[in-house]
Coordinates of C-alpha atoms and ligand atoms in Angstrom, one line a residue:
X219 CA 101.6 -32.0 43.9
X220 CA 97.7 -32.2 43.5
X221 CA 96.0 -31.6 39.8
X222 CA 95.2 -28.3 39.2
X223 CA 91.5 -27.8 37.4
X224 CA 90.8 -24.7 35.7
X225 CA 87.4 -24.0 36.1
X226 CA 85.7 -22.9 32.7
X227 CA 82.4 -21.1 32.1
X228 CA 78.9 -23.0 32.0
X229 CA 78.9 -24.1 28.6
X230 CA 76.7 -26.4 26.5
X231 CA 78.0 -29.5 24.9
X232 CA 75.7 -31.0 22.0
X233 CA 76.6 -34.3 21.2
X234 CA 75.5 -35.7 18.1
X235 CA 75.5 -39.7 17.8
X236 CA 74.9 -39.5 21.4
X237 CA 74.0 -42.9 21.8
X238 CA 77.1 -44.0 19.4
X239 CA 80.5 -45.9 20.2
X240 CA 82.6 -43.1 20.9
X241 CA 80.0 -41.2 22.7
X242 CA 79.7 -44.4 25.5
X243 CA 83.2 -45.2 25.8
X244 CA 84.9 -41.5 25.5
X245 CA 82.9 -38.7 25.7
X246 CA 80.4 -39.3 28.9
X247 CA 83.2 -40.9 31.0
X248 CA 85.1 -37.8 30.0
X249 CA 82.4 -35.3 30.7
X250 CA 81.7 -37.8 34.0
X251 CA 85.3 -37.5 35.4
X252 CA 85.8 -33.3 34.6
X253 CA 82.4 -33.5 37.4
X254 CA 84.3 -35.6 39.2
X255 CA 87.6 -32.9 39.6
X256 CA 85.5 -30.5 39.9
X257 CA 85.7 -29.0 36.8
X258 CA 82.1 -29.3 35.3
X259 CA 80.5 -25.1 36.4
X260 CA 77.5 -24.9 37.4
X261 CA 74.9 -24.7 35.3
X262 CA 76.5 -27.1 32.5
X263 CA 73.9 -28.7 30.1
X264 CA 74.7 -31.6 28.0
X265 CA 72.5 -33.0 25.3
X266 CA 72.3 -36.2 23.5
X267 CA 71.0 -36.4 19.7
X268 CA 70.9 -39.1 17.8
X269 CA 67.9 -40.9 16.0
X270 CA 66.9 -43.4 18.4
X271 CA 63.3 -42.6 19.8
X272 CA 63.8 -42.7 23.3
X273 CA 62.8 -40.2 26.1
X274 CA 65.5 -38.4 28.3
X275 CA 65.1 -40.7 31.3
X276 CA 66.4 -44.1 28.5
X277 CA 69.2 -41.9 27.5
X278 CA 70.2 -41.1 31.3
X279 CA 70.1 -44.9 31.7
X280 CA 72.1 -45.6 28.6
X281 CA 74.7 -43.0 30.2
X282 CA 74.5 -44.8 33.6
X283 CA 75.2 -47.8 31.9
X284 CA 78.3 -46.1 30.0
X285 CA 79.6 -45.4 33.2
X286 CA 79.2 -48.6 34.7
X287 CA 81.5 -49.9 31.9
X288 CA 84.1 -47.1 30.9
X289 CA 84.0 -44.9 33.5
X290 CA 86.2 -47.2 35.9
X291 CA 86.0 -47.1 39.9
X292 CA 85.3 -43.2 40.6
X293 CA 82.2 -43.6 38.3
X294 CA 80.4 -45.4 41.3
X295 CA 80.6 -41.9 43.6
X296 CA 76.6 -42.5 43.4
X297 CA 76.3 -38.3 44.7
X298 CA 78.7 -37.0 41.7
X299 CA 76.7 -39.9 39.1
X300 CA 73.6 -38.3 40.3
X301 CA 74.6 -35.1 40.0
X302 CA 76.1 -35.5 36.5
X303 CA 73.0 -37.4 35.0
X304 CA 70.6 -34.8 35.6
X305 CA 73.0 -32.4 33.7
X306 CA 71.9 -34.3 30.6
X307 CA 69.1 -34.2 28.4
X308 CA 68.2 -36.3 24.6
X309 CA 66.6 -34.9 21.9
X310 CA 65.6 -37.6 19.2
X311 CA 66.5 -36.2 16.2
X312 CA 66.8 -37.0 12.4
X313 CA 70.0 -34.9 11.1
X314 CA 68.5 -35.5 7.3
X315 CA 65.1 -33.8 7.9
X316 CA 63.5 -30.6 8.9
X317 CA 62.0 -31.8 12.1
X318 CA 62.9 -32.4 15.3
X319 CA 65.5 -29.1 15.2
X320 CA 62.7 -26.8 17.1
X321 CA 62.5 -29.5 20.0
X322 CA 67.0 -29.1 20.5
X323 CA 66.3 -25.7 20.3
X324 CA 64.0 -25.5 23.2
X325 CA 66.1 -27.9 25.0
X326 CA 68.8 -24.9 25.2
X327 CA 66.7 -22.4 26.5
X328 CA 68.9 -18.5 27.6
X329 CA 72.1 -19.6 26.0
X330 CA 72.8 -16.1 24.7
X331 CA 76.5 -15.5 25.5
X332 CA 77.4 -19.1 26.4
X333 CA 79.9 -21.6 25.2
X334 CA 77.9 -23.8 22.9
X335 CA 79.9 -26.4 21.6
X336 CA 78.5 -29.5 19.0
X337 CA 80.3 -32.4 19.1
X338 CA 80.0 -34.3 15.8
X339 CA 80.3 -38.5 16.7
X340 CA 78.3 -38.9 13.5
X341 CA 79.3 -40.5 9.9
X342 CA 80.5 -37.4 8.0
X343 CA 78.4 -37.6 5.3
X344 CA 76.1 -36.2 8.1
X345 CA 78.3 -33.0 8.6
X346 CA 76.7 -30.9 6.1
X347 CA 72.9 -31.5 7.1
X348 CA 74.3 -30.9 10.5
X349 CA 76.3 -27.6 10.2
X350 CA 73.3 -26.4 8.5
X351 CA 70.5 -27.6 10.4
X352 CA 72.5 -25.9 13.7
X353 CA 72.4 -22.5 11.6
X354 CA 69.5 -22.5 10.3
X355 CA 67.7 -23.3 14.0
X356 CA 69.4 -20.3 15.0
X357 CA 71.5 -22.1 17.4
X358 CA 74.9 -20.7 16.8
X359 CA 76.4 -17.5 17.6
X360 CA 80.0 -15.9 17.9
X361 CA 80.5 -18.0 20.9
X362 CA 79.3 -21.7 19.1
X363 CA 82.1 -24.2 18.9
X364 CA 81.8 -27.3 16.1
X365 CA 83.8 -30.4 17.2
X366 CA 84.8 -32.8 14.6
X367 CA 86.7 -36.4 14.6
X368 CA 88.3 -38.2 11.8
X369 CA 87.9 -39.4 9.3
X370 CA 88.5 -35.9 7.9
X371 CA 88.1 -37.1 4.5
X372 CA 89.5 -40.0 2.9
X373 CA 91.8 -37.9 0.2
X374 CA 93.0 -34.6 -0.3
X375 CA 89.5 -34.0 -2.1
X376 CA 87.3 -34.8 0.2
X377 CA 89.4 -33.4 3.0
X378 CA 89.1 -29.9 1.1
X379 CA 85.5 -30.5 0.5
X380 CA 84.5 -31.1 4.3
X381 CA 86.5 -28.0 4.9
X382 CA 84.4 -25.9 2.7
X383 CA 81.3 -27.2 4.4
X384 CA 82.3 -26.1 7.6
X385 CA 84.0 -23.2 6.3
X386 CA 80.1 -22.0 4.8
X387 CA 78.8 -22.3 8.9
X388 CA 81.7 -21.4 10.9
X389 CA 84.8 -19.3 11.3
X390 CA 88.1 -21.6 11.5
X391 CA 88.8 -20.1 15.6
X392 CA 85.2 -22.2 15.9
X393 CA 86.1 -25.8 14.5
X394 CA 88.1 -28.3 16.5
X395 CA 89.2 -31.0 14.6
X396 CA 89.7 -34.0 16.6
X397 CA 93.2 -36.4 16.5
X398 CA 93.2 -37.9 20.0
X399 CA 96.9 -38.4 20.0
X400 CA 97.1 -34.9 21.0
X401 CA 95.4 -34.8 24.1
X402 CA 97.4 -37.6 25.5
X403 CA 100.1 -37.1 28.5
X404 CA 103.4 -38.0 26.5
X405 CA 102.5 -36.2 23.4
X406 CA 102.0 -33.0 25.3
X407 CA 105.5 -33.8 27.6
X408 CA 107.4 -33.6 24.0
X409 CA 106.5 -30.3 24.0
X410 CA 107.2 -29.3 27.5
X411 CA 110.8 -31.3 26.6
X412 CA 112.0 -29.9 23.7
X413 CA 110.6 -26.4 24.2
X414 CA 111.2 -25.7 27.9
X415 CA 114.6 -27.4 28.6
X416 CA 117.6 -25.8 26.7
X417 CA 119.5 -29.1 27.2
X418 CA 117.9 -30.7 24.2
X419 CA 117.7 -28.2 21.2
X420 CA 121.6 -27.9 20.3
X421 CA 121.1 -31.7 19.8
X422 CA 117.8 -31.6 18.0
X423 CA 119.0 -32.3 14.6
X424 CA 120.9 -34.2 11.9
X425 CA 124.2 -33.4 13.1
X426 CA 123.1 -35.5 16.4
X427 CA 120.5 -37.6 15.6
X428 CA 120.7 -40.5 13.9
X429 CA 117.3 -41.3 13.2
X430 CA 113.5 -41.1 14.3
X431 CA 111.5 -44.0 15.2
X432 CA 107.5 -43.8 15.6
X433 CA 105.9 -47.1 16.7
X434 CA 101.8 -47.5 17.0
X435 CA 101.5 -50.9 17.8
X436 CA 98.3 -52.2 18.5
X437 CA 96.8 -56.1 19.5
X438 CA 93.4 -55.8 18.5
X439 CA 92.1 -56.4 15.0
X440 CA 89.5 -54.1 13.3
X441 CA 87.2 -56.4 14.7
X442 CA 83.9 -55.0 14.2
X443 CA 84.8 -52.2 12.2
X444 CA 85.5 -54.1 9.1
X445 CA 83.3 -52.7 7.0
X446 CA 84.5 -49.1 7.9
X447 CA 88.1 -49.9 7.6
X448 CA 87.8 -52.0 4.9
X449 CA 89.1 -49.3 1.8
X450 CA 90.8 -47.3 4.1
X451 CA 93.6 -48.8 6.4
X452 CA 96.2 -48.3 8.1
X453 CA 97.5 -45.4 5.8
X454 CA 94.3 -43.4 6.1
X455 CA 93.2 -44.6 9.4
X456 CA 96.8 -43.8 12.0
X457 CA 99.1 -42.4 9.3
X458 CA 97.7 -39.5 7.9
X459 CA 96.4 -38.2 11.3
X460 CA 98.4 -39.8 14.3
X461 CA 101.9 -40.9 13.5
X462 CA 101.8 -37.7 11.2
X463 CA 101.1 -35.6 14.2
X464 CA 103.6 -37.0 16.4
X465 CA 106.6 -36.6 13.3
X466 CA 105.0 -33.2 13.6
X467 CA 105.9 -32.2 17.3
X468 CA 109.4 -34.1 17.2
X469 CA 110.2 -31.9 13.8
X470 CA 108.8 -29.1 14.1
X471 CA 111.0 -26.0 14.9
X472 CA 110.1 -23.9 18.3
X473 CA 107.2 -21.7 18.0
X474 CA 107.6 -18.2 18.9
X475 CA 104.7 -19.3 21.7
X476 CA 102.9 -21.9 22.7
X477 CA 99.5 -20.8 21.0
X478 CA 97.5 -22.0 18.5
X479 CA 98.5 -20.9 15.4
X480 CA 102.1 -20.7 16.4
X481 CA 102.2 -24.1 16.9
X482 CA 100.2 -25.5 14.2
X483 CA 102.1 -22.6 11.2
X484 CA 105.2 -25.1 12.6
X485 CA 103.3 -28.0 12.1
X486 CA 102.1 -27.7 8.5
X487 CA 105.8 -26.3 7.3
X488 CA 106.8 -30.0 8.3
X489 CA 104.0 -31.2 6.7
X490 CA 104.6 -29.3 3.6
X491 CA 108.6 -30.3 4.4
X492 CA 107.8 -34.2 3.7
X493 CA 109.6 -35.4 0.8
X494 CA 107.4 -37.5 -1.9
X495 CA 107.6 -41.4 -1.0
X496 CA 108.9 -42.9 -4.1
X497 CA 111.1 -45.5 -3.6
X498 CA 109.2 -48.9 -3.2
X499 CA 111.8 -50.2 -0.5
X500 CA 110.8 -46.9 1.7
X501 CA 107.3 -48.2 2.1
X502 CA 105.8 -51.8 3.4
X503 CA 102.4 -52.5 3.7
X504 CA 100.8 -55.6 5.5
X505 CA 97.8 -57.6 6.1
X506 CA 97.4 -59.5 8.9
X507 CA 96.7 -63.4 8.6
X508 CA 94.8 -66.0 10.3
X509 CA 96.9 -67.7 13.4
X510 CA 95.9 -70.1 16.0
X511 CA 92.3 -69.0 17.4
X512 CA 92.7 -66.1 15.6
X513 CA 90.4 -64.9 12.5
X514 CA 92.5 -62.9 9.5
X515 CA 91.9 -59.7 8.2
X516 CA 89.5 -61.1 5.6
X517 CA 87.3 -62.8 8.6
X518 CA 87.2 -59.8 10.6
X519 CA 86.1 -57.7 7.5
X520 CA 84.2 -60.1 6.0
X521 CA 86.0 -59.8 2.8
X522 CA 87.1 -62.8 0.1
X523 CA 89.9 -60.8 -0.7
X524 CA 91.3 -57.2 0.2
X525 CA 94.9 -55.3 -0.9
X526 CA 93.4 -52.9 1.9
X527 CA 96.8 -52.6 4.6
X528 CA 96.6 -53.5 8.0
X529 CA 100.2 -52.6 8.9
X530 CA 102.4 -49.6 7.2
X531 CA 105.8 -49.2 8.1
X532 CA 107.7 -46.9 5.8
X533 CA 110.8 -44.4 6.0
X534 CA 110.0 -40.4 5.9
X535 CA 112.3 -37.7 5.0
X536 CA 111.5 -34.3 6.4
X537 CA 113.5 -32.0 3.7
X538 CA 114.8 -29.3 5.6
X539 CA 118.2 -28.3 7.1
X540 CA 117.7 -29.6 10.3
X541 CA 116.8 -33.1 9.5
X542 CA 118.2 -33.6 6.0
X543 CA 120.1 -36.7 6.3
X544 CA 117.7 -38.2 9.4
X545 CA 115.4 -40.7 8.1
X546 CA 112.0 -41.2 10.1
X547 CA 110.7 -44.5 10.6
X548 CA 106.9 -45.1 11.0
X549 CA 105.1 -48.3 11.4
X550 CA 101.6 -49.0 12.8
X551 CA 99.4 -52.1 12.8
X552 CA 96.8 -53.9 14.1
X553 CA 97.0 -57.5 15.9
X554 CA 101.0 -57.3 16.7
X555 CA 102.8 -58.7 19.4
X556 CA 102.3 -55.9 22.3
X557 CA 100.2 -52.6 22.2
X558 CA 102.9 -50.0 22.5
X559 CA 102.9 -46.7 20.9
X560 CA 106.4 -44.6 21.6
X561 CA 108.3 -41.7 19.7
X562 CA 112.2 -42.8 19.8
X563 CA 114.5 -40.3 18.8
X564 CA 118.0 -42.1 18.4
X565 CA 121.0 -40.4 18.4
X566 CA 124.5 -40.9 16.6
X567 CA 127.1 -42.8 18.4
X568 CA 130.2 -41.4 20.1
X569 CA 132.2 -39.8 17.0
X570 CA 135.1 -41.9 18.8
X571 CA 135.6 -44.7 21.5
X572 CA 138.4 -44.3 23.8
X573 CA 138.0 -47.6 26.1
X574 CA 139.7 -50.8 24.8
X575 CA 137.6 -53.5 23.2
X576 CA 137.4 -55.4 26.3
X577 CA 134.9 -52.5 27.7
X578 CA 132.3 -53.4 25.7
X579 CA 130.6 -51.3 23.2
X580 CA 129.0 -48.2 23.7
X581 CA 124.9 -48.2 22.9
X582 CA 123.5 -44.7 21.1
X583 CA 122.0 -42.8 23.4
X584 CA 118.0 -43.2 22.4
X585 CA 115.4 -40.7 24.0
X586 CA 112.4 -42.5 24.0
X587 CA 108.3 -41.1 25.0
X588 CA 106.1 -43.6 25.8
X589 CA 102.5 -43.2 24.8
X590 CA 101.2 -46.0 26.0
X591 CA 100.2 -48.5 27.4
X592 CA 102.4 -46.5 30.6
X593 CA 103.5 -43.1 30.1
X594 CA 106.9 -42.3 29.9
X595 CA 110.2 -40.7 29.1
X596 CA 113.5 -42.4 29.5
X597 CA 116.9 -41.5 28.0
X598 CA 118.7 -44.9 26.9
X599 CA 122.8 -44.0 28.4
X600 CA 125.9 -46.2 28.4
X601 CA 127.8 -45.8 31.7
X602 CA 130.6 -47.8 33.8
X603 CA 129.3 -51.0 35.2
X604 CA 129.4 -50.6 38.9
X605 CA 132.0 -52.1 41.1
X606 CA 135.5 -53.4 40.6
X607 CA 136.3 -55.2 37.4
X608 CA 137.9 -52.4 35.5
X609 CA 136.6 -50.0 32.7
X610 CA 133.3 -52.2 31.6
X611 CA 130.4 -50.2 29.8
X612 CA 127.4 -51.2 30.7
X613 CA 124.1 -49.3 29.3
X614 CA 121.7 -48.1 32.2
X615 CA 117.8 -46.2 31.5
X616 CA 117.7 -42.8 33.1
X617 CA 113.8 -42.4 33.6
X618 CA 112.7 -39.0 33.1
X619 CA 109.0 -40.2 34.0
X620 CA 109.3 -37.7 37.4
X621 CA 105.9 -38.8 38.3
X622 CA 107.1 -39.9 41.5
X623 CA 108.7 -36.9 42.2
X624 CA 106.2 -34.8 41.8
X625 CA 104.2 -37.0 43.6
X626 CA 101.8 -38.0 41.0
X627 CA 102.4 -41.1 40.5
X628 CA 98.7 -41.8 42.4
X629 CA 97.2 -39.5 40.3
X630 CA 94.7 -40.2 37.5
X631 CA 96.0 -39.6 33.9
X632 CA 93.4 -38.0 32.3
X633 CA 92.1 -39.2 29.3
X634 CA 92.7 -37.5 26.1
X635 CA 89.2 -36.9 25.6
X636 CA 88.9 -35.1 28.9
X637 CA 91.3 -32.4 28.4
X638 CA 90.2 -32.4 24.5
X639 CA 86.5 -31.7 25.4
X640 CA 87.7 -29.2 27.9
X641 CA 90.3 -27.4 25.6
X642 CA 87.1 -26.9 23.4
X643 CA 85.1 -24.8 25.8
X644 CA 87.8 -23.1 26.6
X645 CA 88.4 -22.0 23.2
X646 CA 92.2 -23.4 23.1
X647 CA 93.0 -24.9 19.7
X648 CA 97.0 -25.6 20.0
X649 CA 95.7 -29.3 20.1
X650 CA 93.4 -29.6 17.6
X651 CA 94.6 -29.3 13.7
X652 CA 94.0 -26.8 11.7
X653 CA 92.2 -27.1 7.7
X654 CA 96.0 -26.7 6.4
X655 CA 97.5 -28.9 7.8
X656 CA 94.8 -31.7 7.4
X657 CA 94.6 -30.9 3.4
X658 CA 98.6 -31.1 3.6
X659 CA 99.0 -34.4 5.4
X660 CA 96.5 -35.6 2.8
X661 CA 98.4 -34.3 -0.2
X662 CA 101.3 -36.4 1.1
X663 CA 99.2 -39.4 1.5
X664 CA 97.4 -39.2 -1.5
X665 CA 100.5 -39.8 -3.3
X666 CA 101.5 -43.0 -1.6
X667 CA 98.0 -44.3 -1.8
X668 CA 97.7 -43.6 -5.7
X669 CA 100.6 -46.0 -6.2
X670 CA 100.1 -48.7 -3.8
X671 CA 96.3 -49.3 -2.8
X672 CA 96.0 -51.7 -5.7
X673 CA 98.6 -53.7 -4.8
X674 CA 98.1 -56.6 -2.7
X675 CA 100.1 -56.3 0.7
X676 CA 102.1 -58.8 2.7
X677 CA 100.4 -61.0 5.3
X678 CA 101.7 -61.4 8.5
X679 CA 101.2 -63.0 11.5
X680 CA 98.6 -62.1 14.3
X681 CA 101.4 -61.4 17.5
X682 CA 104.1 -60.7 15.6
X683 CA 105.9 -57.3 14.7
X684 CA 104.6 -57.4 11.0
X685 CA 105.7 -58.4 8.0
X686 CA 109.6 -59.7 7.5
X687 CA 109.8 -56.7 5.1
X688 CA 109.2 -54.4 8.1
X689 CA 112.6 -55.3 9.4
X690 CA 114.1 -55.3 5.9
X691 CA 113.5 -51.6 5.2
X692 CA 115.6 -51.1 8.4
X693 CA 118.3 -53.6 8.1
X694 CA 119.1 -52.3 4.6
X695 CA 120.4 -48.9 6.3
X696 CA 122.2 -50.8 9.3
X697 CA 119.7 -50.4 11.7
X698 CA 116.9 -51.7 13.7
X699 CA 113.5 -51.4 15.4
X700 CA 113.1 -51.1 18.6
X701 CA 111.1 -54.0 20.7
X702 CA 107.9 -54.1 21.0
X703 CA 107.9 -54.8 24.5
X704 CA 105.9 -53.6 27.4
X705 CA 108.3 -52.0 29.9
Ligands
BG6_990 C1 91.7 -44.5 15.9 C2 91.8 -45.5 14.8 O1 91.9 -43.2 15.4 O2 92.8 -44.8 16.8 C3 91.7 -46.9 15.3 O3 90.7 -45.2 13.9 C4 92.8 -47.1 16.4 O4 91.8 -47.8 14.3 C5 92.8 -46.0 17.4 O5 92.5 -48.4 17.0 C6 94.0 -46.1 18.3 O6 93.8 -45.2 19.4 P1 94.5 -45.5 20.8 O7 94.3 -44.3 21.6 O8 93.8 -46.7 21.4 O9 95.9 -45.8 20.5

């Protein structure tokens, strides 16, 4: 099987913060490799803006450099690099003041009738000045796209505030909001699972399923975003957006198609399906602590003291008929053992065992989708052990991976932000959320926050699954989370 690229039309991509973090690592070695497959059209103009005073030849040098370091080994086809820099331009430009919007302006020359997308890697307390400024330049039409990245607020308020500035410029079919976890691989195989395989829906509730297990399990720290994070954490930061997203797609019931608002009118009922978070045992929060040649929370953010949580893990309930009864567990945090982010959905075991004791116990069957760091599905199964030796159960993984059998195991995954930043040109929005459901996953939030952010939260150590409360909130209900081990 060979990847299949659907060519879009010439477009123009605006990226403001071009010469930011997320515009180096992500978004020109995502724009790089689309050239690469072939799917940049002809005739496809990128621009940088940012503040920086610097002429269009720096900026191509900046994005050379980019490549050099996140663009990985096909970033050195020097014809394709070539190529690719000359599709870009950079406009200095201060978002804040009049000037400077006349020069992106005549950087866009004829763009009547093309996709024009801006892609907002900028603080959002630029947003406004920018949905404006784009408007008022006359640099929008019916075909402009606006591109936007948490954080989408940092409460309910602000979320609904940033919608109505946004709102004032641009229809809701023209903003894209932004959660990476969307455009990955696994994430997008959920819903190829569950909604295009009849085998799993007569299971896909409480009657089956024991419970739901959501792990984001990262080793890094905040390291240099301290002063960012600091405030917000790991509620605001990979809760709210990310680990709500994925409960989304493994709760959600089927959508009558696979479009964009029949996908996300499923996603915000679970949303607004969430049952408050009361109960003080349903929620641990964590910091992490200083361990052998590693600093603490407080050294990374440069803090003397912070309640703000590197690690969550806490119990959901999706109130509904199909999942009352099925708790969903959530954890994330920084500086843990491994970096392994999987959706486990486990189910209940046999309703009864007929093998003697001497076979050994059955394990529940646990379908589990790997995120990362490796893509995959496996379904956990208990079968005979092989060979004489009578009736012994043994458990076994049935990998559902297939990407050897569609012969794509040699083939690059691509990165989220590739098909993201493509999705956008195309106009697709089934994997970008919607106002809605932002404002509802914050309403949820908020109510947790309100009640804990004050309170000082349990240290842990650096390589280690979090906080012994973590394990707690599981073993309390008889059960356990999952290793986090890289397969
Ligand atoms: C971001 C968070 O949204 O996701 C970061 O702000 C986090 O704190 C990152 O590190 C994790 O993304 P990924 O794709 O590396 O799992």
């Amino acid at each position: 099987m060979v990847a299949r690229i659907v060519p879009v039309d010439p477009f123009d991509l605006v990226v403001f913060g071009a010469t930011g973090d997320l515009a180096r690592r992500k978004l020109i070695p995502a724009l790089y490799h689309r050239m690469h497959d072939g799917q940049m059209p002809e005739g496809a103009r990128i621009v940088g803006v940012a503040r920086a005073k610097m002429d269009r030849d720096a900026f191509r040098r900046m994005a050379a450099e980019a490549l050099d370091e996140f663009g990985g080994e096909v970033a050195r086809d020097t014809e394709i690099r070539d190529r690719f820099l000359r599709t870009i331009d950079y406009v200095p430009l201060d978002v804040t003041s009049h000037e400077g919007w006349d020069a992106l302006k005549a950087a866009l020359p004829d763009g009547e009738g093309r996709v024009r997308a801006f892609y907002l890697s900028v603080a959002p307390r630029f947003f406004g000045d920018i949905a404006q400024g784009v408007h008022e330049a006359g640099l929008t039409d019916a075909h402009s796209r606006i591109v936007i990245e948490k954080p989408l607020g940092h409460d309910l308020a602000s979320a609904r505030e940033l919608n109505g500035v946004f709102a004032g410029h641009f229809e809701e079919h023209q903003i894209f909001r932004i959660d990476h976890y969307l455009g990955k691989e696994t994430v997008q195989n959920l819903m190829a699972l569950r909604f295009a395989n009849a085998l799993f829906e007569p299971l896909w509730n409480g009657r089956h399923i024991d419970h739901v297990q959501i792990t984001v399990a990262e080793k890094v720290g905040v390291e240099g975003r301290g002063p960012y994070y600091d405030g917000i954490g790991a509620m605001r930061d990979m809760v709210q957006n990310h680990l709500l997203q994925l409960l989304c797609l493994v709760a959600m019931e089927p959508p009558s198609h696979f479009e964009p608002d029949a996908v996300r009118d499923e996603k915000l009922k679970v949303l607004r399906a969430l049952a408050p978070l009361t109960d003080p045992d349903a929620l641990v929060r964590g910091q992490y602590a200083n361990g052998p040649g590693c600093p603490s929370y407080l050294d990374d953010a440069e803090r003397g003291a912070s309640n703000t949580e590197t690690f969550i893990a806490l119990k959901a309930e999706v109130a509904n008929w199909r999942w009352s009864g099925v708790p969903f567990y959530l954890r994330t945090g920084k500086r843990m053992k491994s970096r392994v982010s999987e959706v486990a959905v486990v189910f209940k075991c046999a309703p009864h065992s007929i093998f003697p004791a001497a076979s050994g116990r059955a394990a529940q069957n646990v379908l589990s989708l790997r995120l990362q760091p490796d893509e995959a599905i496996k379904l956990g199964m208990t079968i005979k052990e092989p060979g004489p030796g009578g009736m012994r159960l043994a458990p076994a993984i049935l990998d559902m991976t297939f990407a050897d059998k569609l012969g794509a195991s040699n083939m690059r995954m691509p990165d989220a932000y590739e098909r993201l930043v493509m999705d956008v040109i195309r106009g697709d929005q089934t994997l970008f959320m919607r106002g809605d459901e932002v404002e509802a996953a914050w309403a949820w939030v908020d109510a947790i926050t309100a009640r804990v952010d004050d309170e000082p939260p349990a240290l842990y150590e650096p390589g280690s699954a979090g906080p012994d409360d973590a394990l707690m909130l599981m073993h309390r209900d008889g059960r356990r989370w999952r290793e986090l081990v890289q397969q």
